[in-house]
Coordinates of C-alpha atoms in Angstrom, one line a residue:
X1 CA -28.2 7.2 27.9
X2 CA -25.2 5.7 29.7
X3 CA -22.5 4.7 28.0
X4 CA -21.9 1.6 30.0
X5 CA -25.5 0.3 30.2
X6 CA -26.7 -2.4 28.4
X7 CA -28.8 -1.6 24.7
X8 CA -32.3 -1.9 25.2
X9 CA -33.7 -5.3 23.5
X10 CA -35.0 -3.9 20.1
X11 CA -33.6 -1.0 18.5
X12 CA -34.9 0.8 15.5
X13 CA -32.3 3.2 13.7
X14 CA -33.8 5.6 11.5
X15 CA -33.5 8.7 9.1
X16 CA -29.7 7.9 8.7
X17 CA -27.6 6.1 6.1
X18 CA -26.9 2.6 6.6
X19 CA -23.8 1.3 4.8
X20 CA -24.8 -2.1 4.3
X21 CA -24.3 -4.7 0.8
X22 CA -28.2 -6.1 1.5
X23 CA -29.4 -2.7 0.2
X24 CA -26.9 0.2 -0.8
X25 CA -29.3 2.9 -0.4
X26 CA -31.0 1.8 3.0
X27 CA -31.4 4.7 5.6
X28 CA -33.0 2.9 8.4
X29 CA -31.7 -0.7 10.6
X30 CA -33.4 -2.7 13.3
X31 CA -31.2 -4.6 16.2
X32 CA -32.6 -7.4 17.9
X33 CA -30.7 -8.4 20.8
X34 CA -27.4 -9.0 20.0
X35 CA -28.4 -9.5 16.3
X36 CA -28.9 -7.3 13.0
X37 CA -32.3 -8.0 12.4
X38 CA -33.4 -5.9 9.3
X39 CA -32.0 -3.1 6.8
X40 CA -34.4 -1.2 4.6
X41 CA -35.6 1.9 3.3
X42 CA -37.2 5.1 5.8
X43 CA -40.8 3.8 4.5
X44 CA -40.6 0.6 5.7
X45 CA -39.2 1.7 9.1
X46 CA -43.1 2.7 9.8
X47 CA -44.2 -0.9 10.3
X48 CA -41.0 -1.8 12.8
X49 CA -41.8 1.5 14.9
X50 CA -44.3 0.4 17.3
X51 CA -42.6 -3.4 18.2
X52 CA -39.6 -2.0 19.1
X53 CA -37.9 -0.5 22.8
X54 CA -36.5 2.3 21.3
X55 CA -36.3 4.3 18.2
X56 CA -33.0 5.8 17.6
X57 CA -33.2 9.1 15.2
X58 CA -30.6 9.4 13.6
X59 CA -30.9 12.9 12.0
X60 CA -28.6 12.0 8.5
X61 CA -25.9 10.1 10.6
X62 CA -24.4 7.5 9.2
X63 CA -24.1 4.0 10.5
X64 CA -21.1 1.4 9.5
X65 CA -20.4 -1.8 10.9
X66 CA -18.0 -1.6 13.5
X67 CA -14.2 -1.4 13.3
X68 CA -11.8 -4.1 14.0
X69 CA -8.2 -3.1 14.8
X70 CA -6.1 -6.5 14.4
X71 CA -3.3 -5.5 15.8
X72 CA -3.4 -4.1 19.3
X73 CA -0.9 -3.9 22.2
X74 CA -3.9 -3.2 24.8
X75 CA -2.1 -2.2 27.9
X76 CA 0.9 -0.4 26.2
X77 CA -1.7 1.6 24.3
X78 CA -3.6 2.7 27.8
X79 CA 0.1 3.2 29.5
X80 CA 1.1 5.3 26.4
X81 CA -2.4 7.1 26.8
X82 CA -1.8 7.7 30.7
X83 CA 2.5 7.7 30.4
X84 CA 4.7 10.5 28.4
X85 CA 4.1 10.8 24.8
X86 CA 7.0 11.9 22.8
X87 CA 5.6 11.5 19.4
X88 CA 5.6 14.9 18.3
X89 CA 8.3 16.0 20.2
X90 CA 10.7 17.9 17.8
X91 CA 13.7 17.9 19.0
X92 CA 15.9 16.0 21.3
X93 CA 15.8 19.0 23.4
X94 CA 12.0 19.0 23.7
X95 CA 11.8 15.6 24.7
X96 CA 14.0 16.3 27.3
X97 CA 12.1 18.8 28.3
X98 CA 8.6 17.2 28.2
X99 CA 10.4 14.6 30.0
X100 CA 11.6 16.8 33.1
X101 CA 7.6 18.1 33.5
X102 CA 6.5 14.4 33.4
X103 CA 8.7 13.2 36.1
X104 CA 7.8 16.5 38.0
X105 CA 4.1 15.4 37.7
X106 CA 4.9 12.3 38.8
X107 CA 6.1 11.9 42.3
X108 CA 4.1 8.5 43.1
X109 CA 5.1 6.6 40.2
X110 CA 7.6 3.8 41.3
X111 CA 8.6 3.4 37.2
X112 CA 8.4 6.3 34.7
X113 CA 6.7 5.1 31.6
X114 CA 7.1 7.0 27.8
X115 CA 6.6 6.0 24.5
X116 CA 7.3 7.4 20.7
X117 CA 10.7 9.1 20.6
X118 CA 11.7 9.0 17.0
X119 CA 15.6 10.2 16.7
X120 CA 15.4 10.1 12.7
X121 CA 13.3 12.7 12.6
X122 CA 15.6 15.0 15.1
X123 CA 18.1 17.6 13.9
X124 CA 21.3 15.6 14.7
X125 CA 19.5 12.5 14.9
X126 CA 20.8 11.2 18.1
X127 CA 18.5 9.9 20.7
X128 CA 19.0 11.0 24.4
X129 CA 21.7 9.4 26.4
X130 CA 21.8 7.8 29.8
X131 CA 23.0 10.6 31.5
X132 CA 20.6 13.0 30.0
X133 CA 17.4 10.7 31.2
X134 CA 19.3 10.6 34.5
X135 CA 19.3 14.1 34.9
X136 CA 15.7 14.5 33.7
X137 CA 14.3 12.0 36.0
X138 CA 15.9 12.9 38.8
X139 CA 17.9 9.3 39.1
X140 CA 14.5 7.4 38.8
X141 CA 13.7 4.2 37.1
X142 CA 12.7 5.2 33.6
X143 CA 11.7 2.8 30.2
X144 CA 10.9 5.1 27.2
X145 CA 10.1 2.8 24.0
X146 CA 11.2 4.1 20.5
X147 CA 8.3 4.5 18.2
X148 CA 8.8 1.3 16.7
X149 CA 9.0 -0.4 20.2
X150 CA 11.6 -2.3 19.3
X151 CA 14.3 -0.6 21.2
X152 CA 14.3 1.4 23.8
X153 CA 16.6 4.1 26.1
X154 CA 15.9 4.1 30.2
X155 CA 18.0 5.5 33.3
X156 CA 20.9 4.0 35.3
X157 CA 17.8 3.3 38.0
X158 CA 16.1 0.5 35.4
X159 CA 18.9 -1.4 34.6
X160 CA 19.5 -1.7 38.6
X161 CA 16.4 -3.4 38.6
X162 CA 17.1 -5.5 35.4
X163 CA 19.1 -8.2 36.1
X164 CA 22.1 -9.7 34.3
X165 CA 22.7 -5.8 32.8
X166 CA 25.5 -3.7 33.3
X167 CA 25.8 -0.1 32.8
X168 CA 25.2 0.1 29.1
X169 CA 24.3 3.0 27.1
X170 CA 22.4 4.2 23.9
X171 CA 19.1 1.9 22.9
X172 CA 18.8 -1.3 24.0
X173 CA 17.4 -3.6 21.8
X174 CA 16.5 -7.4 21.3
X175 CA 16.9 -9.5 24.6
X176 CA 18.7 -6.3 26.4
X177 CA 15.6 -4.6 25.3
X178 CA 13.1 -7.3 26.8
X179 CA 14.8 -7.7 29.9
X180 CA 14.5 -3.8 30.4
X181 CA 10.6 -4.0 29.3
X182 CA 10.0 -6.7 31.7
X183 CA 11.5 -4.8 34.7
X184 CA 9.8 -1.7 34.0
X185 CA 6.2 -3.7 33.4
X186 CA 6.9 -5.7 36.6
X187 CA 7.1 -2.4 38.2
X188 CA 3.7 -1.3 37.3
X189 CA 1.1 -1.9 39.6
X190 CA -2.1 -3.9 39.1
X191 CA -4.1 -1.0 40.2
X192 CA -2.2 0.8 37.3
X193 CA -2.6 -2.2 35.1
X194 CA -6.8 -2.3 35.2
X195 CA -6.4 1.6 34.6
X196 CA -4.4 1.5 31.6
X197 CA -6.6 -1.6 30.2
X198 CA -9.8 0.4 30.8
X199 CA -8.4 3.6 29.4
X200 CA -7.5 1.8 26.1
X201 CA -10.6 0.0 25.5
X202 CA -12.5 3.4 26.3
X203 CA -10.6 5.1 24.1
X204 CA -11.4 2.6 21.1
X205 CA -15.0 2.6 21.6
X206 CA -14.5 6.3 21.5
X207 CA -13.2 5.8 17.5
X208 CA -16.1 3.4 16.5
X209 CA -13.8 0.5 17.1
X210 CA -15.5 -2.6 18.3
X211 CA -13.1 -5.3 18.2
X212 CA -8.9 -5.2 19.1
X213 CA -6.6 -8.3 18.5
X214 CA -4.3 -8.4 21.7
X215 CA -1.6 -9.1 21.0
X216 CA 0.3 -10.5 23.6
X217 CA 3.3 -12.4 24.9
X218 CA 6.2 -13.1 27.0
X219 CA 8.6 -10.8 25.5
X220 CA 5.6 -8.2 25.0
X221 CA 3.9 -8.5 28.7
X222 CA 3.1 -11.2 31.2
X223 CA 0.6 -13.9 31.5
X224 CA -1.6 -12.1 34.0
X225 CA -1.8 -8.9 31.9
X226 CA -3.2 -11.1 28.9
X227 CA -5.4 -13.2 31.1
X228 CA -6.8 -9.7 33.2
X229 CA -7.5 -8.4 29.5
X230 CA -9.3 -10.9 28.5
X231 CA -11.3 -11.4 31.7
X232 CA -11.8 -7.2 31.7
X233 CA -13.3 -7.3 28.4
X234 CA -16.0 -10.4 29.1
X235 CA -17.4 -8.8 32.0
X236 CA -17.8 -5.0 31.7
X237 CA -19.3 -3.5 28.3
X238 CA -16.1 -2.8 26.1
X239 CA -15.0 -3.2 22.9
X240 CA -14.2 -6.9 22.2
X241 CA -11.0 -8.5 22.6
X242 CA -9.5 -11.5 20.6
X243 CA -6.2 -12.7 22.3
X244 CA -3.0 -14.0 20.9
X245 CA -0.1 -15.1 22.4
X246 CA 3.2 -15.4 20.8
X247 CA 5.0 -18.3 22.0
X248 CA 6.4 -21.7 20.8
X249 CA 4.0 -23.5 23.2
X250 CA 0.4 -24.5 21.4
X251 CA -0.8 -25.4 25.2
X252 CA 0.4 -22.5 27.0
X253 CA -1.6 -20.7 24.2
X254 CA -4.9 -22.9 24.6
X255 CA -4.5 -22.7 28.2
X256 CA -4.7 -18.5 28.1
X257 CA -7.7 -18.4 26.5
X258 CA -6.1 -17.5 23.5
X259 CA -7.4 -17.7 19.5
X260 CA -3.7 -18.8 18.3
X261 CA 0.0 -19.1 18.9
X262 CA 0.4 -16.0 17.3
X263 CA 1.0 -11.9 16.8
X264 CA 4.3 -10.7 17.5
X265 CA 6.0 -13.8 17.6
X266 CA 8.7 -12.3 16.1
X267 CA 10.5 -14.0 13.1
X268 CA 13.0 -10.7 12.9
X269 CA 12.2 -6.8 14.5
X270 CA 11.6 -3.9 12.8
X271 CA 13.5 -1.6 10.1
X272 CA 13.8 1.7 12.2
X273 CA 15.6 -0.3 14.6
X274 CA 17.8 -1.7 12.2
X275 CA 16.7 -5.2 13.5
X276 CA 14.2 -6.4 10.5
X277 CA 15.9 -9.1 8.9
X278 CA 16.7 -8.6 5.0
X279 CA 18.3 -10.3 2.4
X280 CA 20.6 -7.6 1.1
X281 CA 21.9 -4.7 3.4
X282 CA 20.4 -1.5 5.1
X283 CA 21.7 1.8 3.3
X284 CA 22.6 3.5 6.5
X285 CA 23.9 0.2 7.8
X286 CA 26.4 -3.0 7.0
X287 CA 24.2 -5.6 8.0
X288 CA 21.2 -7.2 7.4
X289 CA 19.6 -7.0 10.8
X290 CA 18.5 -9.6 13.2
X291 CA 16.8 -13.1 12.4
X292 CA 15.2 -14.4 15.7
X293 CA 13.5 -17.9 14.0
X294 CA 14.9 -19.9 11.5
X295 CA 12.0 -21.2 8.5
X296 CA 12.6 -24.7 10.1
X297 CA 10.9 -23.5 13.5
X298 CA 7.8 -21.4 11.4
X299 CA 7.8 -25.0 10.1
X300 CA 7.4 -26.9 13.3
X301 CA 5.7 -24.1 14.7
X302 CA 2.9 -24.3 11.8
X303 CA 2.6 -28.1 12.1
X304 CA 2.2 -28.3 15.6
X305 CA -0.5 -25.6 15.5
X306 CA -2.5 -26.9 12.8
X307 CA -2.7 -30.1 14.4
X308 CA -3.7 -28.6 17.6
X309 CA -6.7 -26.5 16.0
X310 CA -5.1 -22.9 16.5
X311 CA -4.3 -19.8 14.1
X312 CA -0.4 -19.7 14.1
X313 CA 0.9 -16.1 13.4
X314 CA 4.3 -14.4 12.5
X315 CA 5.4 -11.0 13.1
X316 CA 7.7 -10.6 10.2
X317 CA 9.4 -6.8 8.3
X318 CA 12.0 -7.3 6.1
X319 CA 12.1 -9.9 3.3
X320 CA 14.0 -12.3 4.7
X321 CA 12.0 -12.5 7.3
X322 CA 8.6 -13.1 5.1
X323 CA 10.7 -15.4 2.9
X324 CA 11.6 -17.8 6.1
X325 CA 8.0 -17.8 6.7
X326 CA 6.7 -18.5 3.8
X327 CA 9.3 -21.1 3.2
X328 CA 8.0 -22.2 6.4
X329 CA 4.6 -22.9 6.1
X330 CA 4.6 -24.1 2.5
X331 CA 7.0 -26.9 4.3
X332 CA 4.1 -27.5 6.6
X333 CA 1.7 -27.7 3.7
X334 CA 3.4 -30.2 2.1
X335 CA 3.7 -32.0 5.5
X336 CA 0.1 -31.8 6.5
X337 CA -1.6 -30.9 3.2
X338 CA -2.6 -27.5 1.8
X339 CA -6.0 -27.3 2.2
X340 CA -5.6 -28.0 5.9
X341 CA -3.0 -25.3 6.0
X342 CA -5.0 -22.6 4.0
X343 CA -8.5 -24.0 6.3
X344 CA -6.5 -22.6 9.5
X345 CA -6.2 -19.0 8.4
X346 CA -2.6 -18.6 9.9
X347 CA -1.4 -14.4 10.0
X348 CA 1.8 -12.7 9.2
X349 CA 1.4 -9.4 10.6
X350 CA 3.1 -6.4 8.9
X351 CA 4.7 -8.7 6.3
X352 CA 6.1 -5.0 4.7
X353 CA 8.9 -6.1 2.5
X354 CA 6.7 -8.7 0.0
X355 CA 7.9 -9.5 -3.5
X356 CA 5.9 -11.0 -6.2
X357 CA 6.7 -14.5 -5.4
X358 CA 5.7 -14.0 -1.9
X359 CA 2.7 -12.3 -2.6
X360 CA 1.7 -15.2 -5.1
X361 CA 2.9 -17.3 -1.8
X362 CA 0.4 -16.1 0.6
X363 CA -2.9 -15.9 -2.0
X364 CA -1.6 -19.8 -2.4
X365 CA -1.1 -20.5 1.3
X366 CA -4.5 -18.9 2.4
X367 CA -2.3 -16.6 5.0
X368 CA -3.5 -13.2 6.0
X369 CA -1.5 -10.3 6.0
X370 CA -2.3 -8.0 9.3
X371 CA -1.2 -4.6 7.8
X372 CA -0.7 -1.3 9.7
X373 CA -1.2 1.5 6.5
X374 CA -0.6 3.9 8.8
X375 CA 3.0 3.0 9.0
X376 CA 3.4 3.9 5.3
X377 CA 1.8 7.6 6.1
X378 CA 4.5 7.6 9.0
X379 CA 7.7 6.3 7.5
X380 CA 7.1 6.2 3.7
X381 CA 8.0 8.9 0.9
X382 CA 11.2 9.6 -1.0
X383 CA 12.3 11.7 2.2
X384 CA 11.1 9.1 5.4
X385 CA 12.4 6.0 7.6
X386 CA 12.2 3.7 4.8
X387 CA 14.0 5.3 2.2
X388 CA 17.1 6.0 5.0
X389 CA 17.3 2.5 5.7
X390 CA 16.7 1.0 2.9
X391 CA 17.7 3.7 -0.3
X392 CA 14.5 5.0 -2.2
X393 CA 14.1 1.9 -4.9
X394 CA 13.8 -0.5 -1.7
X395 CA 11.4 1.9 0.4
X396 CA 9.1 2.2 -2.8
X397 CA 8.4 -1.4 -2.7
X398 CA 6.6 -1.6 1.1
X399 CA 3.3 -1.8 2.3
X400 CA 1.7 -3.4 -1.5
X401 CA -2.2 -3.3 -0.1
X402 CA -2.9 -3.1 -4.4
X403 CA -1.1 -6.2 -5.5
X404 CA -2.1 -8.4 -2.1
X405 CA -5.9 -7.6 -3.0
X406 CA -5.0 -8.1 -6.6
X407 CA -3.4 -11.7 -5.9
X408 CA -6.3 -12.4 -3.6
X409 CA -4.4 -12.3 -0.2
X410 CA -7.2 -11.6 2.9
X411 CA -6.1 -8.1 4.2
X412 CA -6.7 -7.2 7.9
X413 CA -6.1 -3.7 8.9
X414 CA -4.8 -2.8 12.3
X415 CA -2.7 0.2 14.3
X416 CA -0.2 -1.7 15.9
X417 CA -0.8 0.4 18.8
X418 CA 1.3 2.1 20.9
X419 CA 3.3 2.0 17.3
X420 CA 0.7 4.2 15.7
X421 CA -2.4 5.5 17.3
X422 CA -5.6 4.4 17.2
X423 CA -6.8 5.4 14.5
X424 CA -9.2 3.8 12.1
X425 CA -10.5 6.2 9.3
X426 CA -7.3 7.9 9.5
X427 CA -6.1 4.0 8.8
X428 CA -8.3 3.7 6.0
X429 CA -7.5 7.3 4.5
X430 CA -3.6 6.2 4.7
X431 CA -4.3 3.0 2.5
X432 CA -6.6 5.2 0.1
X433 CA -3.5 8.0 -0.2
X434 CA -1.3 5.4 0.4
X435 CA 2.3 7.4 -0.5
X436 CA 3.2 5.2 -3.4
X437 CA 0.6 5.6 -5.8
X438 CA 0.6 2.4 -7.5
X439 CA 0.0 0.7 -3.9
X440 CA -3.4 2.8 -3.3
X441 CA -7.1 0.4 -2.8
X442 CA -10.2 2.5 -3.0
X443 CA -11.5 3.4 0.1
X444 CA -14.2 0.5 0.1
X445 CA -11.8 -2.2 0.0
X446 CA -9.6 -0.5 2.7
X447 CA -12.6 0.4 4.6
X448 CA -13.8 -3.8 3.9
X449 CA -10.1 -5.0 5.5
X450 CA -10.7 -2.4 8.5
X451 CA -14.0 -4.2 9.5
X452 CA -15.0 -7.0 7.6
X453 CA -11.2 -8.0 7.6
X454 CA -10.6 -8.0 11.0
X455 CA -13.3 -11.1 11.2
X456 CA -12.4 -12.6 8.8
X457 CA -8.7 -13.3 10.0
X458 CA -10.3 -14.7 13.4
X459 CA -11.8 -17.0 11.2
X460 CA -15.8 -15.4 11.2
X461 CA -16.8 -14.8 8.2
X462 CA -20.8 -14.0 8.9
X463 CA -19.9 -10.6 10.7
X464 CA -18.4 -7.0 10.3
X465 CA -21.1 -5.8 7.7
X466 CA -24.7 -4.8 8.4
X467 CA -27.0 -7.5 6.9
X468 CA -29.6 -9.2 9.1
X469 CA -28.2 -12.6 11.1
X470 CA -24.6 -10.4 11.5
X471 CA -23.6 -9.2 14.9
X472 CA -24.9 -5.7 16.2
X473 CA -20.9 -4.2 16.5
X474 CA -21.8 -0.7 14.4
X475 CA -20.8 2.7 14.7
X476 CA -22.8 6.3 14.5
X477 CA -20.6 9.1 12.7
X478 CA -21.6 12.7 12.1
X479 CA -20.2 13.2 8.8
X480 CA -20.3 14.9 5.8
X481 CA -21.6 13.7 2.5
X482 CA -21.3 10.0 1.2
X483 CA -19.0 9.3 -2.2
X484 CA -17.2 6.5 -4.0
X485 CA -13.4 6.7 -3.8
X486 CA -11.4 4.6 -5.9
X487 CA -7.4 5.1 -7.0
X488 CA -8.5 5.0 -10.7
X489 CA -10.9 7.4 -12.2
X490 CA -12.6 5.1 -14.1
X491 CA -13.8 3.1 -11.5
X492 CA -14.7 6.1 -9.4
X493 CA -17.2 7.4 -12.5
X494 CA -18.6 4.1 -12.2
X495 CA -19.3 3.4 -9.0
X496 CA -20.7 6.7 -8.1
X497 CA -23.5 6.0 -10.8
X498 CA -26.4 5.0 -9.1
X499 CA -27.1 2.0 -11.2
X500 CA -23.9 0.2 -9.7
X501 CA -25.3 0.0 -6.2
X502 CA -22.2 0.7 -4.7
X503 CA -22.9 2.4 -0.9
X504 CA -21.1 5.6 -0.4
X505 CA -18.4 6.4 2.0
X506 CA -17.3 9.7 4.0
X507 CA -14.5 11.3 1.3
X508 CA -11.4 10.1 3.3
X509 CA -8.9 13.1 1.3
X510 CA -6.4 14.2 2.6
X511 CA -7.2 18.0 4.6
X512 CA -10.7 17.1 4.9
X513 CA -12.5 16.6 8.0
X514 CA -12.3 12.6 9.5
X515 CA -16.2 11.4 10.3
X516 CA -16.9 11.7 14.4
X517 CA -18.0 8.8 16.2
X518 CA -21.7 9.7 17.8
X519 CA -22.0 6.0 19.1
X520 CA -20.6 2.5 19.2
X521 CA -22.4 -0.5 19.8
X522 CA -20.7 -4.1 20.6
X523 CA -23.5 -7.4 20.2
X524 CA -26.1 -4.8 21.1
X525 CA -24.7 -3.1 23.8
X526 CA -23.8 0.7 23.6
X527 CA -20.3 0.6 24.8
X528 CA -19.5 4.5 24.1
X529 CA -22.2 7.7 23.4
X530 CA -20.3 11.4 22.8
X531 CA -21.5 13.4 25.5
X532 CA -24.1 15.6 24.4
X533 CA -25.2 13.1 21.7

């Protein structure tokens, strides 16, 4: 079958394993339209078989509910896919190098795109000066993001085109950085635009993702790129997209077609650019990095979305940062009334630096934390990013999945991508292992906030699991066989007992094999088959 053609109207799924709460040892699934229309056992398949326009055999696959990835940066992700990647570059030298072949390969680009250069993890540390990408490029306009994308190094050529810059050197960052983005993204063509959309969306279907949050704005891309994503995604069989824009403007917001005023509107930046905001200093630096909106603007900002029917959202990293907005909303609450506040489901994404008292904070305030806990696997240990910014005590407090589902807080998992890849078992095998024990979820509740989660922070709560009346957005995986994974023994012995009804996942340990998507389906529609499948 096609990838991109439609699914016929009835589907019967059979001979698999269906992870699905309305029975947890159901092997079979029928899809109506765009609809789950029944789970149940192999035997009572038989008496679906002959109503239906095709019977799907599944030969011991398993079948999940889709993934949703709630934090996406679509057309940087397809760019990055397309442009250089310098993630696993080792040294500076390397880069460089991979950098010189790039441009080579080239010739027709008018801007040189690259992403994930990491200088912490270099011998010397440094990252690659303006003269060196000069050199490598050949004199051409160059913009080559930092991992965290929130700074950035680019050639003498760029900052020609970017006005209102001189000849700086070493990473730009904040407005400097913006203004560099937004010349290198105005240089990118429209043709090149669809391409990168298209090769994003592709390659989530590809992963068993069937839902991305965009996560857009005017310091992240343009108007059109958000509006052209949106549009993409109605009209051609894709994954879906759920747009955000993050600006101060609740109309400009509703007039874009987006879900909320929110995403990366960014309440401070992030710690491996030394420009999350903190209450107490870095370790490797003597300041407490950058605060770009004050808790009387999350306030106004809050207000004027609830009022106007739309999620509001917050990118906020360090503390001081999740403290403003906390301080914020509670302000709004006490304005407009809690339960209005907590009815409108407004975000903080990343929201890595949390205390008690802000955890408690956000269980209180019905806000959802859009987590990446693949940015722990990245950055956390006694040895990683964190622990150099912050000193080891600090770094061991980040990313708290544990406590938030303790305290009751709704968790959404996402990639941030172009940050970290797309990535979504390797996402839920990160919050499972997370790198500080005491943090770890089992892998059902982090596999719950990587597609159940992702709904429910759009406000849905009748979708991302497999029960009949829920939308047909499921995956097919070839893996291996199905156990209970939980962070405390206990728990595992118990849930792996039969008795408790507890549905079984793939075993997400580190080393072992990540499940491979066979097919993904969106309300219905088969958006991606593996070849050969």
């Amino acid at each position: 079958m096609s990838a991109r053609t439609p699914e016929p109207k009835t589907v019967l799924l059979r001979r698999g394993e269906v992870h699905s709460p309305a029975d947890p040892f159901a092997t079979a699934m029928v899809v109506e339209r765009a609809q789950v229309a029944w789970v149940g056992s192999e035997g009572a398949a038989d008496a679906f078989a002959d109503g239906v326009d095709e019977v799907i055999d599944l030969d011991g696959a398993l079948v999940t509910p889709a993934f949703t990835d709630a934090h996406v940066h679509t057309t940087s992700t397809g760019l990055a896919l397309t442009g250089l990647d310098l993630s696993t570059a080792p040294t500076l030298e390397a880069a460089l190098a991979r950098l010189r072949d790039f441009a080579a390969a080239r010739p027709q680009d008018k801007v040189l795109l690259g992403h994930g250069w990491d200088a912490s993890r270099w011998p010397g540390g440094r990252p690659p000066t303006r003269a060196e990408l000069d050199e490598a490029t050949g004199g051409r306009p160059l913009y080559l993001s930092r991992i965290d994308v929130h700074s950035a190094v680019v050639t003498t050529a760029l900052l020609d085109l970017t006005p209102g810059l001189g000849p700086v050197d070493g990473p730009l960052t904040a407005d400097a950085h913006h203004a560099v983005r937004a010349a290198a993204f105005a240089a990118v063509t429209p043709r090149q635009r669809v391409e990168a959309q298209r090769t994003a969306l592709a390659h989530a279907a590809s992963l068993g993702i069937g839902s991305v949050h965009e996560c857009a704005g005017p310091e992240i891309s343009s108007e059109d790129d958000f509006t052209d994503l949106l549009r993409l995604a109605a009209e051609e069989p894709s994954p879906r997209v759920v747009g955000y824009w993050a600006e101060q403007d609740v109309e400009k917001a509703r007039e874009l077609g987006a879900l909320g005023a929110a995403g990366d509107l960014f309440v401070d930046g992030a710690l491996g650019s030394h420009t999350a905001c903190l209450h107490a200093p870095y370790t490797d630096a003597a300041h407490t990095g950058t605060a770009y909106l004050s808790a009387a603007e999350v306030v106004a900002h809050v207000t004027a979305c609830t009022e106007a029917g739309l999620q509001a959202g917050f990118h906020a990293i360090g503390d001081a940062a999740v403290t403003a907005v906390v301080e914020g909303v509670r302000t709004a609450a006490e304005k407009l009334g809690l339960a209005r506040i907590r009815a409108a489901r407004h975000r903080v994404e990343h929201a890595e630096m949390l205390t008690p008292e802000t955890i408690a904070a956000f269980a209180e305030l019905g806000l959802t934390a859009s987590v990446q806990p693949a940015f722990d696997a990245l950055w956390g240990g006694e040895d990683g990013m964190y622990a150099q910014r912050l000193g080891a005590e600090r770094a061991r407090t980040l990313n708290p999945f544990a406590a938030l589902l303790r305290a009751g807080v709704p968790l959404a998992f996402g990639s941030d991508s172009p940050v970290t890849p797309l990535d979504p078992w390797g996402t839920v095998r990160a919050a499972a292992f997370h790198r500080t024990p005491g943090h770890r979820v089992s892998v059902r509740a982090a596999f719950t906030a990587h597609t159940r989660g992702g709904w429910r922070a759009i406000g849905r709560d009748d979708a991302g699991v497999l029960v009949p009346g829920a939308p047909a957005d499921y995956a097919v995986w070839r893996t291996d066989e199905l156990i209970v994974q939980a962070p405390d023994d206990r728990v595992a012995r118990w849930s792996t007992d039969p008795r408790s009804g507890t549905p079984g996942l793939p075993d997400l340990t580190p080393g072992s094999d990540l499940p491979v998507c066979l097919r993904t389906v969106v309300g219905g529609r088969t958006v991606f088959v593996r070849p050969g499948e």
